[in-house]
Short mmCIF file of C-alpha atoms and ligand atoms in Angstrom, two decimals:
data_model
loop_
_atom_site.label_atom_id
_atom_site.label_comp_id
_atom_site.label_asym_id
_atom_site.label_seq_id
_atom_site.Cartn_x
_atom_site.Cartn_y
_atom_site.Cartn_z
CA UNK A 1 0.00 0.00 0.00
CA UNK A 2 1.53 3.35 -1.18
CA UNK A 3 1.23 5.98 1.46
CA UNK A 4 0.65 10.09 1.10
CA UNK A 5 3.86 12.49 2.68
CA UNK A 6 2.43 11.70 6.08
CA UNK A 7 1.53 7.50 5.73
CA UNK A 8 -2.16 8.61 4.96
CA UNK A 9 -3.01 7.12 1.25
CA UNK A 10 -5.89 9.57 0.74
CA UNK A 11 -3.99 12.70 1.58
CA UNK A 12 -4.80 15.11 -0.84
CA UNK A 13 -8.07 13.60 -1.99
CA UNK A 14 -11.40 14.61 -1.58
CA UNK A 15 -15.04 12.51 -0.57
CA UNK A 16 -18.51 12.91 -0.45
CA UNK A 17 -20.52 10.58 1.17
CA UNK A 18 -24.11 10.30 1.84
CA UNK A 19 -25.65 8.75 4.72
CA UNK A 20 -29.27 7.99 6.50
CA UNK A 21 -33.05 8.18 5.79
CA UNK A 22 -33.92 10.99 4.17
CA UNK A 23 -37.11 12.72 5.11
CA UNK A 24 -40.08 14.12 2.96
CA UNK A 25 -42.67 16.32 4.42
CA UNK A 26 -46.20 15.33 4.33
CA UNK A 27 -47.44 18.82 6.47
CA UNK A 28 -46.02 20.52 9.58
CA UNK A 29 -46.13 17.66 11.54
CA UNK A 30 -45.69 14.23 9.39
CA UNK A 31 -43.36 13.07 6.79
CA UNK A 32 -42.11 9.95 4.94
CA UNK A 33 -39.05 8.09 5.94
CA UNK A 34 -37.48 4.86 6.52
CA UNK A 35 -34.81 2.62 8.68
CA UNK A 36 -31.98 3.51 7.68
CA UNK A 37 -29.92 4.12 10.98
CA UNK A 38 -26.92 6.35 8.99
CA UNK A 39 -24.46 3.72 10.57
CA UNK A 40 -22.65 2.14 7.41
CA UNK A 41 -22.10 5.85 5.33
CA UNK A 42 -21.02 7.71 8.90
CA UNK A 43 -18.36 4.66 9.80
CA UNK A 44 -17.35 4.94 6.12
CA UNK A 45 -17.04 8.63 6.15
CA UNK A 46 -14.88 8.05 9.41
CA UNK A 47 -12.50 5.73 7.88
CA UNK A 48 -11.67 7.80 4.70
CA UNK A 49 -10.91 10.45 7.03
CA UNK A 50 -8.98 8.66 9.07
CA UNK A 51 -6.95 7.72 5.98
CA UNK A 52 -6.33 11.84 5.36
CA UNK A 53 -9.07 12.26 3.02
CA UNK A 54 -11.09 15.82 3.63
CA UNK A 55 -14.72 14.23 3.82
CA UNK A 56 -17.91 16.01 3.44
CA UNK A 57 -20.95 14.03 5.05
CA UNK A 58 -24.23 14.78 3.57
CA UNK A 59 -26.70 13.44 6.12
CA UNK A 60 -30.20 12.54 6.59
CA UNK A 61 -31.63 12.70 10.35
CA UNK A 62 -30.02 10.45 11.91
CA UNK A 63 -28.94 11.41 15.87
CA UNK A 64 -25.27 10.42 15.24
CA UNK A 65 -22.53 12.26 16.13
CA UNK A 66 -20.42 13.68 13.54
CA UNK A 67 -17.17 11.67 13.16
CA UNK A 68 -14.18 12.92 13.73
CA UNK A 69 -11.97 14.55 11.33
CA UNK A 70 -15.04 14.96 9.18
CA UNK A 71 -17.69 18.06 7.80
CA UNK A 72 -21.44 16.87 8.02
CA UNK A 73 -24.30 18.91 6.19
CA UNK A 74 -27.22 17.95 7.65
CA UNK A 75 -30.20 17.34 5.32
CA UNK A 76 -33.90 16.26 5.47
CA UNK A 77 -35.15 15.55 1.67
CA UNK A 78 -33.60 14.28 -1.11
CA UNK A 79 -34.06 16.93 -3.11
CA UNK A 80 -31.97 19.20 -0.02
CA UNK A 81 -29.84 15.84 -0.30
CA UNK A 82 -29.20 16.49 -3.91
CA UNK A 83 -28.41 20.25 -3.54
CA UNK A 84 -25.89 19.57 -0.70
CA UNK A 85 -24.17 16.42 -2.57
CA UNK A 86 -23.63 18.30 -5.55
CA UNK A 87 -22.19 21.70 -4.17
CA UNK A 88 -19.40 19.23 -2.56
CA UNK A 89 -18.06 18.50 -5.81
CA UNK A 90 -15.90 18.62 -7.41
CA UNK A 91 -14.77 15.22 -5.02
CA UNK A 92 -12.43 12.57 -5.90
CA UNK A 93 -14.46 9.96 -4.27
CA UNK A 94 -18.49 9.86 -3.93
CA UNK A 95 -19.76 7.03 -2.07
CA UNK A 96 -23.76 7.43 -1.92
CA UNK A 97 -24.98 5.14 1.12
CA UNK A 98 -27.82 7.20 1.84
CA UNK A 99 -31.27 5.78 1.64
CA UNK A 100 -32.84 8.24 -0.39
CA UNK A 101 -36.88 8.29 -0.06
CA UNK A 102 -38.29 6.97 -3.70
CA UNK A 103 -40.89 9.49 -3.81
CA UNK A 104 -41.49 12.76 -1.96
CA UNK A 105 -45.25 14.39 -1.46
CA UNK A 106 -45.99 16.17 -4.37
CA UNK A 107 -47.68 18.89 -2.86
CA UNK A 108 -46.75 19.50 0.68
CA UNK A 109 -49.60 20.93 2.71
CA UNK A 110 -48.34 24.42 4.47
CA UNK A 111 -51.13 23.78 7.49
CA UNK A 112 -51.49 20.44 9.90
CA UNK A 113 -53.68 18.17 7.68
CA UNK A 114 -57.25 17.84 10.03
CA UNK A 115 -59.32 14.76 9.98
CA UNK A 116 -62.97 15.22 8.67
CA UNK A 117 -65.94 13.89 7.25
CA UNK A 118 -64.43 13.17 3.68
CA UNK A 119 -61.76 10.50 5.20
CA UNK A 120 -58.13 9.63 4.83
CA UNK A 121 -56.76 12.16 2.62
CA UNK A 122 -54.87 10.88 -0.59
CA UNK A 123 -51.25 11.57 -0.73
CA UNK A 124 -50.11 11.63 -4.23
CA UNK A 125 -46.35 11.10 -4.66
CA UNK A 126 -43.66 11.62 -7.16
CA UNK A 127 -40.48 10.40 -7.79
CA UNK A 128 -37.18 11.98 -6.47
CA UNK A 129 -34.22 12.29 -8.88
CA UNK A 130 -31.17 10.04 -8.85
CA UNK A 131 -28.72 11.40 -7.06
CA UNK A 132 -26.54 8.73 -7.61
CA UNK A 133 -27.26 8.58 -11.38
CA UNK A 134 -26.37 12.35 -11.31
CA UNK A 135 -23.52 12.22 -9.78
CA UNK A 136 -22.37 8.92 -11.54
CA UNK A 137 -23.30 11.18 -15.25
CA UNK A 138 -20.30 11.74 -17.50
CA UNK A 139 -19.05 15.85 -16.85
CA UNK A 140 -16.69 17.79 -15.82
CA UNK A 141 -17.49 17.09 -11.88
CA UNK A 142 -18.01 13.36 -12.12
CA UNK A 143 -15.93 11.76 -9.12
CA UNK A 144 -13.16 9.48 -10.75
CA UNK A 145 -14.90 7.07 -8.28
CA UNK A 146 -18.46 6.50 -7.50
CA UNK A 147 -19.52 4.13 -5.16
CA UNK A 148 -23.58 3.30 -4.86
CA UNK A 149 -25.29 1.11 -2.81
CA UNK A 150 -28.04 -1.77 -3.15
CA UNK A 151 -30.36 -2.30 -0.53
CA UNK A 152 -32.39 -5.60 -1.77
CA UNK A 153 -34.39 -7.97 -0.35
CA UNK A 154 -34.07 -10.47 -2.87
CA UNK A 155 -31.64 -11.82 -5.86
CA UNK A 156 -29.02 -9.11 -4.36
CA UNK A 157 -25.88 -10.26 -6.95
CA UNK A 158 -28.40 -9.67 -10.07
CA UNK A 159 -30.04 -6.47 -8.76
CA UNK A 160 -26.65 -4.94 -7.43
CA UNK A 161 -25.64 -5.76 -10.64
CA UNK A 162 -28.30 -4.00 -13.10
CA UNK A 163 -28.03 -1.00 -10.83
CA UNK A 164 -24.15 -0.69 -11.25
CA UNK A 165 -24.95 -0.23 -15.12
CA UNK A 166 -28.26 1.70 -14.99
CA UNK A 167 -26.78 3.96 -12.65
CA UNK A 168 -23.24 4.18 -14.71
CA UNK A 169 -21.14 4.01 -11.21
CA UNK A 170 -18.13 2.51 -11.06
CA UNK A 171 -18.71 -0.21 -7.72
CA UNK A 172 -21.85 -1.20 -6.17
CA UNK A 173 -21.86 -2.22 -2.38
CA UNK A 174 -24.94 -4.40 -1.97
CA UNK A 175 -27.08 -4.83 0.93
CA UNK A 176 -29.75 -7.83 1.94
CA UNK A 177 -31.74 -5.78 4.20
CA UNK A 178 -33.94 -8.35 4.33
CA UNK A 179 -32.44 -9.25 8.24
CA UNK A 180 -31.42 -7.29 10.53
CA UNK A 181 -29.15 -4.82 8.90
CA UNK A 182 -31.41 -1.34 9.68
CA UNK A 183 -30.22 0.22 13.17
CA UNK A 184 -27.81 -3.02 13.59
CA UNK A 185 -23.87 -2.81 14.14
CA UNK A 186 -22.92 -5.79 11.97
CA UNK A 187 -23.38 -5.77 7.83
CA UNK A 188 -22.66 -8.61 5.30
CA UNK A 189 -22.27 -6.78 1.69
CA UNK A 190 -21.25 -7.57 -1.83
CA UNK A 191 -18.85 -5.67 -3.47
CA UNK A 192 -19.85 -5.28 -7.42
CA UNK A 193 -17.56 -4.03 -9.70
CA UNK A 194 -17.31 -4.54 -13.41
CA UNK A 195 -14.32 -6.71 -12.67
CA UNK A 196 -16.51 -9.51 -10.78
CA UNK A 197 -18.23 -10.00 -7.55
CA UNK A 198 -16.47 -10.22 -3.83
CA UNK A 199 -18.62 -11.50 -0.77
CA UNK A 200 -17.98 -9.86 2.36
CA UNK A 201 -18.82 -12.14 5.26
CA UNK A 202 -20.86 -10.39 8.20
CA UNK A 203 -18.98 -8.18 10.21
CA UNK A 204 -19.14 -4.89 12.29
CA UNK A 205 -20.30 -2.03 9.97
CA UNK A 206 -16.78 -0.52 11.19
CA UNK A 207 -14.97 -2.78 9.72
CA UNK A 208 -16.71 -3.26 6.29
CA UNK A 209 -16.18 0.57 6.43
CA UNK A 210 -12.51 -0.01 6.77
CA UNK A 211 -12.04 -2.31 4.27
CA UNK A 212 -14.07 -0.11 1.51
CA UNK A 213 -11.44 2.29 2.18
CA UNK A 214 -8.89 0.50 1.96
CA UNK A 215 -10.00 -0.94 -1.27
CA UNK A 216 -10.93 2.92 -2.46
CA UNK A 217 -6.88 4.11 -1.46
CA UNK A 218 -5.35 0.89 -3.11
CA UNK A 219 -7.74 2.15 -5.80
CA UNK A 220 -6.25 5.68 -6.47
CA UNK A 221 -2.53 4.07 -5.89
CA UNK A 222 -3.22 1.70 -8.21
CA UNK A 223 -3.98 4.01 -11.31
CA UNK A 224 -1.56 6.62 -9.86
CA UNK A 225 1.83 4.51 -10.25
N1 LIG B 1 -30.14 6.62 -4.71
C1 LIG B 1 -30.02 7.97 -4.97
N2 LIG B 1 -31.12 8.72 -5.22
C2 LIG B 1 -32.34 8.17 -5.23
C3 LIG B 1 -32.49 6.78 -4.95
C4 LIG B 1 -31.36 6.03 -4.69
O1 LIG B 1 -28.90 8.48 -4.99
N3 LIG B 1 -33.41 8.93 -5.48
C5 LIG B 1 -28.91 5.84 -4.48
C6 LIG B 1 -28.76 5.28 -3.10
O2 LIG B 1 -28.04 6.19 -2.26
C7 LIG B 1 -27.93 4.02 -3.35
C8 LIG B 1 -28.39 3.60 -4.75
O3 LIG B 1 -28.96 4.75 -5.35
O4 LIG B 1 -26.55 4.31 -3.45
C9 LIG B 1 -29.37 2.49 -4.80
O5 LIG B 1 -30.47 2.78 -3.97
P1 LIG B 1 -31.66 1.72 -3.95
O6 LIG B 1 -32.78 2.27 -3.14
O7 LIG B 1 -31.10 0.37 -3.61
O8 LIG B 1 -32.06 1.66 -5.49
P2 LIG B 1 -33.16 2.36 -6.37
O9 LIG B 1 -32.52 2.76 -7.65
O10 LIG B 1 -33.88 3.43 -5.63
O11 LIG B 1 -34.15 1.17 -6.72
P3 LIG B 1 -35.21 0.38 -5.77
O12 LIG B 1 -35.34 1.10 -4.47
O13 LIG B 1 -36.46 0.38 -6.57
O14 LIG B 1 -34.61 -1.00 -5.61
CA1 LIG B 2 -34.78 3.10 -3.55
#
């Protein structure tokens, strides 16, 4: 492992990473989100720092602290999410573990939605842009590395797979969240490159973080010698 003037490999280089739930407002008082705990992106941020890179944390609500060494804008939507991510760049390094929401309210109601005689009220959604996909886009400003996530429930090699071309990012770090990953310390991944598949046995989300960025500054050193 080549090392930066101080031993830190990713001295010099600059990250983005995303992190938690984001949030989308229904009214005042209600809103759309999901389990994401923030755990996996804010250990990951950590350990890029902790291997000199200057790391911006985009976050979602989450309640963690900020990690050491690192810069944390805190964000509730995706489309804040989006905003934020893109005025870090330009970055090195983007590695988007946040779980964006799918779909946002389209119309968010400015007063505290009141129960009546006509019923539920109907939310109608839309979709949220890609942040990945945006950031993954050929440009001036696309990282020379972008890392996405897959959260699946099922057939996690295949769908890891499709989104690491659909999105046009470089690896894909995939996720069963069908047990016990939201909220928990411990993660078992897939890491999905166009070079093949590597299965990462469960282990704390600490250490998976680790050995992402490891794999990121053997990366850079790699296509640097
Ligand atoms: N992502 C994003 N912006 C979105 C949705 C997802 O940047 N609006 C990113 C996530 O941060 C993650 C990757 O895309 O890195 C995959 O997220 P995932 O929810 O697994 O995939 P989707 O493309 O949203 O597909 P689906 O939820 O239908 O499986
Ligand atoms: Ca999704």
């Amino acid at each position: 492992l080549l090392t930066g003037p101080d031993g830190r490999p990713l001295l010099g280089r600059k990250a983005v990473v995303t992190a938690g739930p984001t949030f989308e407002a229904i009214d005042p008082v209600r809103g759309l989100t999901n389990r994401s705990s923030g755990k996996q992106g804010y250990a990951i941020a950590s350990a890029l720092a902790t291997l000199g890179a200057e790391v911006t944390l985009v976050s979602g609500p989450t309640g963690l602290p900020v990690p050491v060494g690192v810069s944390r804008i805190d964000v509730e939507s995706a489309l804040e999410m989006k905003a934020a991510t893109e005025a870090a760049l330009p970055a090195d390094i983007a590695v988007l573990s946040a779980a964006v929401a799918d779909w946002r309210i389209d119309t968010i109601s400015g007063g505290k939605i009141k129960k009546g005689p006509g019923g539920p009220p109907t939310l109608a959604l839309i979709e949220n842009p890609d942040i990945l996909a945006g950031i993954a886009a050929p440009g001036p400003n696309r990282p020379a590395l972008v890392i996405g996530f897959a959260a699946e429930t099922t057939e996690l090699e295949a769908n890891a797979r499709a989104k690491l071309s659909r999105k046009g990012c470089d690896w894909i770090v995939g996720n069963d969240v069908s047990d016990d990953v939201f909220g928990s310390d411990g993660n078992a991944v897939l890491l999905v490159t166009r070079d093949g598949t590597e299965s990462w046995p469960r282990q704390p989300k600490t250490a998976i973080a680790r050995q992402l960025a490891a794999r990121i500054a053997d990366h850079f050193n790699a296509i640097s010698l």
